[in-house]
PDB file of C-alpha atoms in Angstrom:
ATOM      1  CA  ASP A  16      16.850-157.867 -89.132  1.00 47.00           C
ATOM      2  CA  ASP A  17      16.967-160.167 -92.162  1.00 48.00           C
ATOM      3  CA  GLU A  18      17.088-157.185 -94.515  1.00 50.00           C
ATOM      4  CA  VAL A  19      19.887-155.548 -92.544  1.00 53.00           C
ATOM      5  CA  SER A  20      21.822-158.815 -92.490  1.00 54.00           C
ATOM      6  CA  PHE A  21      21.490-159.112 -96.256  1.00 52.00           C
ATOM      7  CA  ILE A  22      22.835-155.571 -96.756  1.00 54.00           C
ATOM      8  CA  THR A  23      25.731-156.327 -94.433  1.00 55.00           C
ATOM      9  CA  ILE A  24      26.641-159.498 -96.307  1.00 53.00           C
ATOM     10  CA  TYR A  25      26.384-157.684 -99.653  1.00 53.00           C
ATOM     11  CA  PHE A  26      28.849-154.994 -98.575  1.00 56.00           C
ATOM     12  CA  GLN A  27      31.152-157.543 -96.995  1.00 56.00           C
ATOM     13  CA  ILE A  28      31.446-159.556-100.200  1.00 54.00           C
ATOM     14  CA  ALA A  29      32.195-156.444-102.242  1.00 55.00           C
ATOM     15  CA  ILE A  30      34.663-154.914 -99.805  1.00 57.00           C
ATOM     16  CA  ASN A  31      36.552-158.126 -99.135  1.00 55.00           C
ATOM     17  CA  LYS A  32      37.692-158.135-102.764  1.00 53.00           C
ATOM     18  CA  SER A  33      39.915-155.178-101.931  1.00 54.00           C
ATOM     19  CA  THR A  34      43.656-155.715-101.466  1.00 53.00           C
ATOM     20  CA  VAL A  35      44.353-152.071-100.556  1.00 61.00           C
ATOM     21  CA  SER A  36      45.251-151.481 -96.922  1.00 72.00           C
ATOM     22  CA  HIS A  37      43.291-148.891 -94.950  1.00 82.00           C
ATOM     23  CA  LYS A  38      43.737-147.724 -91.378  1.00 86.00           C
ATOM     24  CA  ILE A  39      40.704-147.859 -89.089  1.00 91.00           C
ATOM     25  CA  LEU A  40      40.692-146.424 -85.573  1.00 91.00           C
ATOM     26  CA  VAL A  41      38.279-147.696 -82.918  1.00 92.00           C
ATOM     27  CA  ILE A  42      37.667-145.147 -80.159  1.00 89.00           C
ATOM     28  CA  CYS A  43      36.050-146.096 -76.856  1.00 86.00           C
ATOM     29  CA  PRO A  44      35.693-143.751 -73.864  1.00 81.00           C
ATOM     30  CA  TYR A  45      37.458-145.962 -71.323  1.00 68.00           C
ATOM     31  CA  GLY A  46      37.159-149.720 -71.535  1.00 62.00           C
ATOM     32  CA  ILE A  47      39.978-151.763 -72.999  1.00 70.00           C
ATOM     33  CA  ALA A  48      37.834-154.885 -73.101  1.00 74.00           C
ATOM     34  CA  SER A  49      35.095-153.284 -75.186  1.00 77.00           C
ATOM     35  CA  SER A  50      37.567-151.803 -77.685  1.00 83.00           C
ATOM     36  CA  LYS A  51      39.335-155.150 -78.097  1.00 86.00           C
ATOM     37  CA  TYR A  52      35.960-156.824 -78.628  1.00 90.00           C
ATOM     38  CA  ILE A  53      35.028-154.371 -81.393  1.00 91.00           C
ATOM     39  CA  VAL A  54      38.458-154.647 -83.042  1.00 93.00           C
ATOM     40  CA  ASN A  55      38.214-158.445 -83.137  1.00 92.00           C
ATOM     41  CA  ARG A  56      34.692-158.313 -84.579  1.00 90.00           C
ATOM     42  CA  LEU A  57      35.769-155.862 -87.264  1.00 92.00           C
ATOM     43  CA  ARG A  58      38.787-157.969 -88.212  1.00 90.00           C
ATOM     44  CA  SER A  59      36.426-160.858 -88.897  1.00 86.00           C
ATOM     45  CA  VAL A  60      34.343-158.879 -91.411  1.00 85.00           C
ATOM     46  CA  LEU A  61      36.597-156.192 -92.938  1.00 85.00           C
ATOM     47  CA  PRO A  62      39.409-156.907 -95.427  1.00 82.00           C
ATOM     48  CA  LYS A  63      42.356-158.741 -93.912  1.00 80.00           C
ATOM     49  CA  TYR A  64      44.724-156.082 -95.283  1.00 80.00           C
ATOM     50  CA  ASP A  65      43.176-153.333 -93.146  1.00 86.00           C
ATOM     51  CA  ASP A  66      45.050-152.054 -90.102  1.00 90.00           C
ATOM     52  CA  ILE A  67      42.478-151.841 -87.272  1.00 93.00           C
ATOM     53  CA  GLN A  68      43.635-150.246 -84.020  1.00 90.00           C
ATOM     54  CA  SER A  69      41.935-148.982 -80.871  1.00 89.00           C
ATOM     55  CA  CYS A  70      42.492-146.171 -78.408  1.00 86.00           C
ATOM     56  CA  SER A  71      40.722-144.395 -75.562  1.00 84.00           C
ATOM     57  CA  LEU A  72      39.575-140.784 -75.652  1.00 81.00           C
ATOM     58  CA  SER A  73      42.336-139.811 -73.244  1.00 80.00           C
ATOM     59  CA  ASN A  74      45.017-141.191 -75.603  1.00 81.00           C
ATOM     60  CA  LEU A  75      43.522-139.789 -78.800  1.00 78.00           C
ATOM     61  CA  LYS A  76      45.921-136.821 -78.940  1.00 75.00           C
ATOM     62  CA  GLN A  77      48.866-139.218 -79.081  1.00 77.00           C
ATOM     63  CA  ILE A  78      47.600-140.912 -82.240  1.00 77.00           C
ATOM     64  CA  ASN A  79      48.905-139.843 -85.644  1.00 72.00           C
ATOM     65  CA  MET A  80      45.675-139.209 -87.542  1.00 72.00           C
ATOM     66  CA  ASN A  81      47.310-138.408 -90.891  1.00 63.00           C
ATOM     67  CA  ASN A  82      46.755-141.865 -92.361  1.00 69.00           C
ATOM     68  CA  VAL A  83      43.510-142.827 -90.612  1.00 80.00           C
ATOM     69  CA  ASP A  84      40.761-143.605 -93.141  1.00 82.00           C
ATOM     70  CA  LEU A  85      37.829-144.289 -90.834  1.00 88.00           C
ATOM     71  CA  ILE A  86      36.918-143.773 -87.164  1.00 91.00           C
ATOM     72  CA  ILE A  87      34.499-146.145 -85.447  1.00 93.00           C
ATOM     73  CA  SER A  88      33.428-144.834 -82.062  1.00 91.00           C
ATOM     74  CA  THR A  89      31.212-145.878 -79.164  1.00 90.00           C
ATOM     75  CA  THR A  90      31.056-142.303 -77.883  1.00 84.00           C
ATOM     76  CA  SER A  91      29.020-139.357 -79.107  1.00 76.00           C
ATOM     77  CA  GLU A  92      31.982-137.055 -78.509  1.00 74.00           C
ATOM     78  CA  TYR A  93      32.594-134.729 -81.478  1.00 62.00           C
ATOM     79  CA  PHE A  94      35.867-135.250 -83.323  1.00 62.00           C
ATOM     80  CA  ASN A  95      37.300-132.184 -85.037  1.00 54.00           C
ATOM     81  CA  SER A  96      38.436-134.271 -87.952  1.00 59.00           C
ATOM     82  CA  GLN A  97      37.929-134.607 -91.692  1.00 63.00           C
ATOM     83  CA  ILE A  98      37.943-138.385 -91.238  1.00 78.00           C
ATOM     84  CA  PRO A  99      34.530-140.108 -91.559  1.00 85.00           C
ATOM     85  CA  VAL A 100      33.120-141.297 -88.221  1.00 89.00           C
ATOM     86  CA  VAL A 101      30.651-144.134 -87.535  1.00 92.00           C
ATOM     87  CA  LYS A 102      28.914-144.135 -84.151  1.00 92.00           C
ATOM     88  CA  VAL A 103      28.231-147.700 -82.935  1.00 92.00           C
ATOM     89  CA  SER A 104      27.026-149.521 -79.835  1.00 91.00           C
ATOM     90  CA  PRO A 105      29.601-151.420 -77.726  1.00 88.00           C
ATOM     91  CA  PHE A 106      28.139-154.749 -78.880  1.00 87.00           C
ATOM     92  CA  LEU A 107      27.959-154.138 -82.661  1.00 89.00           C
ATOM     93  CA  ASP A 108      24.472-155.153 -83.742  1.00 90.00           C
ATOM     94  CA  ASN A 109      23.287-155.565 -87.349  1.00 88.00           C
ATOM     95  CA  ILE A 110      22.404-151.881 -87.663  1.00 90.00           C
ATOM     96  CA  ASP A 111      25.974-150.994 -86.630  1.00 92.00           C
ATOM     97  CA  TYR A 112      27.435-153.353 -89.229  1.00 90.00           C
ATOM     98  CA  ALA A 113      25.203-151.904 -91.941  1.00 89.00           C
ATOM     99  CA  ASN A 114      26.276-148.353 -91.020  1.00 91.00           C
ATOM    100  CA  ILE A 115      29.949-149.323 -90.965  1.00 92.00           C
ATOM    101  CA  PHE A 116      29.812-150.994 -94.367  1.00 88.00           C
ATOM    102  CA  ASP A 117      27.850-148.100 -95.838  1.00 87.00           C
ATOM    103  CA  VAL A 118      30.375-145.464 -94.699  1.00 88.00           C
ATOM    104  CA  TYR A 119      33.323-147.739 -95.512  1.00 87.00           C
ATOM    105  CA  ALA A 120      32.062-148.371 -99.034  1.00 80.00           C
ATOM    106  CA  LYS A 121      31.293-144.716 -99.778  1.00 76.00           C
ATOM    107  CA  ASN A 122      34.273-143.038 -98.095  1.00 76.00           C
ATOM    108  CA  VAL A 123      37.070-145.610 -98.064  1.00 76.00           C
ATOM    109  CA  PHE A 124      36.572-148.417-100.549  1.00 66.00           C
ATOM    110  CA  ILE A 125      35.143-146.736-103.643  1.00 58.00           C
ATOM    111  CA  LYS A 126      36.856-143.373-103.971  1.00 52.00           C
ATOM    112  CA  THR A 127      40.548-144.215-104.043  1.00 51.00           C
ATOM    113  CA  PRO A 128      40.608-146.396-107.192  1.00 48.00           C
ATOM    114  CA  ARG A 129      38.242-144.063-109.037  1.00 61.00           C
ATOM    115  CA  LEU A 130      40.667-141.127-108.868  1.00 71.00           C
ATOM    116  CA  ASN A 131      43.635-143.402-109.493  1.00 71.00           C
ATOM    117  CA  GLU A 132      42.027-144.800-112.645  1.00 70.00           C
ATOM    118  CA  THR A 133      41.068-141.324-113.879  1.00 73.00           C
ATOM    119  CA  ILE A 134      44.641-140.089-113.535  1.00 76.00           C
ATOM    120  CA  LYS A 135      46.020-143.170-115.301  1.00 76.00           C
ATOM    121  CA  SER A 136      43.454-143.126-118.092  1.00 75.00           C
ATOM    122  CA  ASN A 137      44.413-139.532-118.903  1.00 77.00           C
ATOM    123  CA  LYS A 138      48.110-140.481-118.902  1.00 80.00           C
ATOM    124  CA  ILE A 139      48.979-137.695-116.474  1.00 81.00           C
ATOM    125  CA  LYS A 140      52.454-137.917-114.957  1.00 83.00           C
ATOM    126  CA  LEU A 141      52.926-136.446-111.495  1.00 84.00           C
ATOM    127  CA  SER A 142      56.467-137.566-110.690  1.00 85.00           C
ATOM    128  CA  THR A 143      57.662-134.175-109.369  1.00 88.00           C
ATOM    129  CA  LEU A 144      54.428-133.319-107.571  1.00 88.00           C
ATOM    130  CA  LYS A 145      54.452-136.663-105.755  1.00 87.00           C
ATOM    131  CA  LYS A 146      57.858-135.883-104.234  1.00 89.00           C
ATOM    132  CA  TYR A 147      56.387-133.007-102.245  1.00 91.00           C
ATOM    133  CA  ILE A 148      52.914-134.286-101.349  1.00 90.00           C
ATOM    134  CA  LYS A 149      52.830-134.859 -97.576  1.00 92.00           C
ATOM    135  CA  PRO A 150      49.819-135.947 -95.497  1.00 91.00           C
ATOM    136  CA  LYS A 151      50.306-133.092 -93.017  1.00 93.00           C
ATOM    137  CA  TYR A 152      49.741-130.623 -95.870  1.00 95.00           C
ATOM    138  CA  LEU A 153      46.462-132.135 -97.095  1.00 95.00           C
ATOM    139  CA  PHE A 154      43.111-130.773 -95.914  1.00 95.00           C
ATOM    140  CA  PHE A 155      39.862-132.067 -97.391  1.00 92.00           C
ATOM    141  CA  LYS A 156      36.286-130.838 -96.877  1.00 90.00           C
ATOM    142  CA  SER A 157      37.447-127.855 -94.815  1.00 92.00           C
ATOM    143  CA  ALA A 158      34.704-125.588 -93.462  1.00 92.00           C
ATOM    144  CA  LEU A 159      36.425-122.235 -94.020  1.00 95.00           C
ATOM    145  CA  ASN A 160      34.374-119.289 -95.206  1.00 93.00           C
ATOM    146  CA  SER A 161      36.648-116.734 -96.838  1.00 95.00           C
ATOM    147  CA  LYS A 162      39.760-116.295 -98.946  1.00 96.00           C
ATOM    148  CA  LYS A 163      41.582-114.711 -95.997  1.00 96.00           C
ATOM    149  CA  GLU A 164      40.690-117.593 -93.654  1.00 97.00           C
ATOM    150  CA  CYS A 165      42.006-120.128 -96.162  1.00 97.00           C
ATOM    151  CA  MET A 166      45.246-118.300 -96.926  1.00 97.00           C
ATOM    152  CA  ASP A 167      45.998-117.547 -93.270  1.00 97.00           C
ATOM    153  CA  PHE A 168      45.304-121.160 -92.296  1.00 97.00           C
ATOM    154  CA  MET A 169      47.653-122.536 -94.964  1.00 97.00           C
ATOM    155  CA  ILE A 170      50.386-119.978 -94.244  1.00 97.00           C
ATOM    156  CA  ASP A 171      50.132-120.754 -90.518  1.00 97.00           C
ATOM    157  CA  ILE A 172      50.675-124.455 -91.279  1.00 96.00           C
ATOM    158  CA  LEU A 173      53.791-123.665 -93.324  1.00 97.00           C
ATOM    159  CA  GLN A 174      55.157-121.415 -90.585  1.00 97.00           C
ATOM    160  CA  GLN A 175      54.486-124.010 -87.890  1.00 96.00           C
ATOM    161  CA  ASN A 176      56.505-126.502 -89.936  1.00 96.00           C
ATOM    162  CA  LYS A 177      59.299-123.942 -90.463  1.00 96.00           C
ATOM    163  CA  ALA A 178      58.905-124.255 -94.250  1.00 96.00           C
ATOM    164  CA  VAL A 179      58.742-120.480 -94.844  1.00 97.00           C
ATOM    165  CA  LYS A 180      60.188-117.269 -93.426  1.00 96.00           C
ATOM    166  CA  SER A 181      58.261-114.470 -91.731  1.00 91.00           C
ATOM    167  CA  GLY A 182      57.898-112.485 -94.966  1.00 95.00           C
ATOM    168  CA  PHE A 183      56.063-115.266 -96.799  1.00 97.00           C
ATOM    169  CA  ARG A 184      52.597-114.178 -95.647  1.00 97.00           C
ATOM    170  CA  GLU A 185      53.068-110.612 -96.888  1.00 97.00           C
ATOM    171  CA  SER A 186      54.411-111.843-100.233  1.00 96.00           C
ATOM    172  CA  VAL A 187      51.374-114.113-100.768  1.00 96.00           C
ATOM    173  CA  TYR A 188      48.983-111.227-100.155  1.00 96.00           C
ATOM    174  CA  LYS A 189      51.003-108.927-102.414  1.00 95.00           C
ATOM    175  CA  ARG A 190      50.813-111.505-105.204  1.00 93.00           C
ATOM    176  CA  GLU A 191      47.035-111.703-104.801  1.00 92.00           C
ATOM    177  CA  GLU A 192      46.786-107.922-105.118  1.00 92.00           C
ATOM    178  CA  LEU A 193      48.360-108.172-108.581  1.00 90.00           C
ATOM    179  CA  GLY A 194      45.517-110.373-109.804  1.00 87.00           C
ATOM    180  CA  ASP A 195      43.473-113.452-108.962  1.00 82.00           C
ATOM    181  CA  THR A 196      45.384-116.715-108.886  1.00 90.00           C
ATOM    182  CA  VAL A 197      42.301-118.682-109.938  1.00 92.00           C
ATOM    183  CA  LEU A 198      42.828-121.380-112.553  1.00 88.00           C
ATOM    184  CA  GLU A 199      40.271-123.625-114.228  1.00 82.00           C
ATOM    185  CA  ASN A 200      37.560-125.672-112.526  1.00 86.00           C
ATOM    186  CA  SER A 201      37.307-123.413-109.436  1.00 91.00           C
ATOM    187  CA  VAL A 202      40.881-124.015-108.266  1.00 93.00           C
ATOM    188  CA  ALA A 203      43.128-121.264-106.848  1.00 95.00           C
ATOM    189  CA  LEU A 204      46.942-121.399-106.872  1.00 94.00           C
ATOM    190  CA  PRO A 205      48.263-118.814-104.365  1.00 95.00           C
ATOM    191  CA  HIS A 206      52.038-118.615-103.930  1.00 94.00           C
ATOM    192  CA  GLY A 207      54.659-116.383-102.349  1.00 93.00           C
ATOM    193  CA  ASP A 208      58.083-114.919-103.043  1.00 94.00           C
ATOM    194  CA  PRO A 209      60.690-117.721-103.413  1.00 94.00           C
ATOM    195  CA  ALA A 210      63.094-115.602-101.312  1.00 95.00           C
ATOM    196  CA  THR A 211      60.799-116.141 -98.304  1.00 96.00           C
ATOM    197  CA  VAL A 212      60.696-119.957 -98.661  1.00 96.00           C
ATOM    198  CA  ILE A 213      62.936-122.416 -96.782  1.00 96.00           C
ATOM    199  CA  ASN A 214      61.653-125.806 -97.972  1.00 94.00           C
ATOM    200  CA  THR A 215      59.587-126.723-101.011  1.00 95.00           C
ATOM    201  CA  SER A 216      56.037-127.348 -99.788  1.00 95.00           C
ATOM    202  CA  ILE A 217      52.626-127.870-101.362  1.00 95.00           C
ATOM    203  CA  ILE A 218      49.384-127.487 -99.414  1.00 96.00           C
ATOM    204  CA  ILE A 219      46.179-128.832-100.946  1.00 95.00           C
ATOM    205  CA  MET A 220      42.796-127.893 -99.506  1.00 96.00           C
ATOM    206  CA  THR A 221      39.230-128.569-100.637  1.00 94.00           C
ATOM    207  CA  LEU A 222      36.219-126.787 -99.162  1.00 94.00           C
ATOM    208  CA  THR A 223      32.755-127.914 -98.155  1.00 90.00           C
ATOM    209  CA  ASN A 224      31.329-124.788 -99.827  1.00 90.00           C
ATOM    210  CA  PRO A 225      32.753-122.494-102.552  1.00 93.00           C
ATOM    211  CA  ILE A 226      34.148-119.132-101.416  1.00 94.00           C
ATOM    212  CA  LYS A 227      34.623-115.834-103.247  1.00 94.00           C
ATOM    213  CA  TRP A 228      38.167-115.477-104.576  1.00 94.00           C
ATOM    214  CA  GLY A 229      38.454-112.113-106.287  1.00 88.00           C
ATOM    215  CA  ASN A 230      35.974-112.173-109.164  1.00 88.00           C
ATOM    216  CA  ASN A 231      35.560-115.950-109.018  1.00 90.00           C
ATOM    217  CA  TYR A 232      34.462-118.722-106.685  1.00 93.00           C
ATOM    218  CA  VAL A 233      36.750-121.593-105.655  1.00 94.00           C
ATOM    219  CA  ASP A 234      36.378-124.782-103.645  1.00 93.00           C
ATOM    220  CA  MET A 235      39.917-126.090-104.034  1.00 95.00           C
ATOM    221  CA  ILE A 236      43.181-124.310-103.208  1.00 96.00           C
ATOM    222  CA  VAL A 237      46.767-125.361-103.880  1.00 95.00           C
ATOM    223  CA  MET A 238      49.343-123.183-102.141  1.00 96.00           C
ATOM    224  CA  LEU A 239      52.922-123.359-103.436  1.00 94.00           C
ATOM    225  CA  ALA A 240      56.060-122.502-101.504  1.00 95.00           C
ATOM    226  CA  VAL A 241      59.234-123.062-103.542  1.00 94.00           C
ATOM    227  CA  PRO A 242      62.650-121.475-102.769  1.00 94.00           C
ATOM    228  CA  ASN A 243      64.853-119.595-105.232  1.00 91.00           C
ATOM    229  CA  ASN A 244      67.250-122.466-105.865  1.00 88.00           C
ATOM    230  CA  MET A 245      64.430-124.763-107.065  1.00 87.00           C
ATOM    231  CA  GLU A 246      63.261-122.854-110.127  1.00 82.00           C
ATOM    232  CA  SER A 247      63.257-125.877-112.433  1.00 83.00           C
ATOM    233  CA  GLU A 248      61.297-127.880-109.851  1.00 86.00           C
ATOM    234  CA  PHE A 249      58.825-125.006-109.502  1.00 87.00           C
ATOM    235  CA  ASN A 250      58.192-124.934-113.240  1.00 89.00           C
ATOM    236  CA  GLN A 251      57.626-128.688-113.366  1.00 91.00           C
ATOM    237  CA  ILE A 252      55.303-128.634-110.322  1.00 90.00           C
ATOM    238  CA  VAL A 253      53.214-125.876-111.902  1.00 90.00           C
ATOM    239  CA  LEU A 254      52.980-127.824-115.174  1.00 91.00           C
ATOM    240  CA  GLU A 255      51.811-130.942-113.354  1.00 90.00           C
ATOM    241  CA  ILE A 256      49.274-128.955-111.331  1.00 90.00           C
ATOM    242  CA  TYR A 257      47.943-127.467-114.560  1.00 90.00           C
ATOM    243  CA  ASP A 258      47.597-130.970-115.997  1.00 88.00           C
ATOM    244  CA  LEU A 259      45.440-131.916-113.006  1.00 87.00           C
ATOM    245  CA  VAL A 260      43.444-128.700-112.861  1.00 86.00           C
ATOM    246  CA  SER A 261      42.631-128.650-116.560  1.00 87.00           C
ATOM    247  CA  ASN A 262      40.963-132.061-116.301  1.00 86.00           C
ATOM    248  CA  LYS A 263      37.474-131.545-114.895  1.00 86.00           C
ATOM    249  CA  ASN A 264      36.940-135.236-114.099  1.00 82.00           C
ATOM    250  CA  ILE A 265      40.102-135.436-112.002  1.00 85.00           C
ATOM    251  CA  ILE A 266      39.310-132.237-110.112  1.00 88.00           C
ATOM    252  CA  ASN A 267      35.777-133.452-109.421  1.00 83.00           C
ATOM    253  CA  GLU A 268      37.152-136.700-107.988  1.00 82.00           C
ATOM    254  CA  ILE A 269      39.682-134.852-105.803  1.00 87.00           C
ATOM    255  CA  LYS A 270      36.924-132.621-104.456  1.00 86.00           C
ATOM    256  CA  LYS A 271      34.961-135.715-103.391  1.00 81.00           C
ATOM    257  CA  ILE A 272      37.822-137.033-101.267  1.00 83.00           C
ATOM    258  CA  ALA A 273      37.214-136.872 -97.527  1.00 78.00           C
ATOM    259  CA  ASN A 274      40.544-137.985 -96.074  1.00 80.00           C
ATOM    260  CA  ARG A 275      44.268-137.851 -96.716  1.00 86.00           C
ATOM    261  CA  ALA A 276      44.861-141.557 -97.218  1.00 80.00           C
ATOM    262  CA  ASP A 277      42.497-141.661-100.206  1.00 76.00           C
ATOM    263  CA  PHE A 278      44.497-138.962-101.964  1.00 83.00           C
ATOM    264  CA  ILE A 279      47.878-140.504-101.118  1.00 82.00           C
ATOM    265  CA  ASN A 280      46.718-143.910-102.387  1.00 75.00           C
ATOM    266  CA  SER A 281      45.389-142.367-105.593  1.00 74.00           C
ATOM    267  CA  LEU A 282      48.873-141.105-106.460  1.00 75.00           C
ATOM    268  CA  LYS A 283      50.464-144.537-106.189  1.00 68.00           C
ATOM    269  CA  GLU A 284      51.441-146.284-109.400  1.00 56.00           C
TER     270      GLU A 284
END
């Protein structure tokens, strides 16, 4: 117990130096009292800037998960989410605290500034790209197994958001038939005919395992959808993507990211 307490205190001191706000969701099966208890305990040990909220399993579908950095749960229920999850007891013992701080430090606290500093140190400007980065179009550590699965998934997302027309899917596949859209550092850049695009959209996806993409293997995909009347924007977006992709350190940091909030925070000035 003494050793666990020491580890907990060590992480608390380090993490409490942070002034970046993160969103933490506490999920309990039913009880309001138990969730409030856990939230209050967490607020006493995690950074004061963090937004800690609770919800029941039945209300989970009503929660916007786009900006959630960490889930702390008292249930063993599986969450189909790319967000890191810590399973805890309803009373939060020392082992629970140690597990929370460990996951928090590795997945929330450490990664965001590392990517941010790498981008800044390389003097890379992403002013145009930032305009079109949206949480709903970011997918990290996806467990998809083929080029077709990845492209269909991303195209489906664009269609669901009414960002592209019905012919977009066919145009993406036709472009791939002309030649691989693989860039440097195992990154693919599929895109479709501008005539089939309604709104400029960028989908970014990283994979848990590399997949075959033509004659290459990729574990990061950036799908572009830019309409005809945005040609200058398209050119600038592609240039900025190339700046990112050509830097191995930046790409390696992006591929480590596990949730959307980390990436969004890394793009802030």
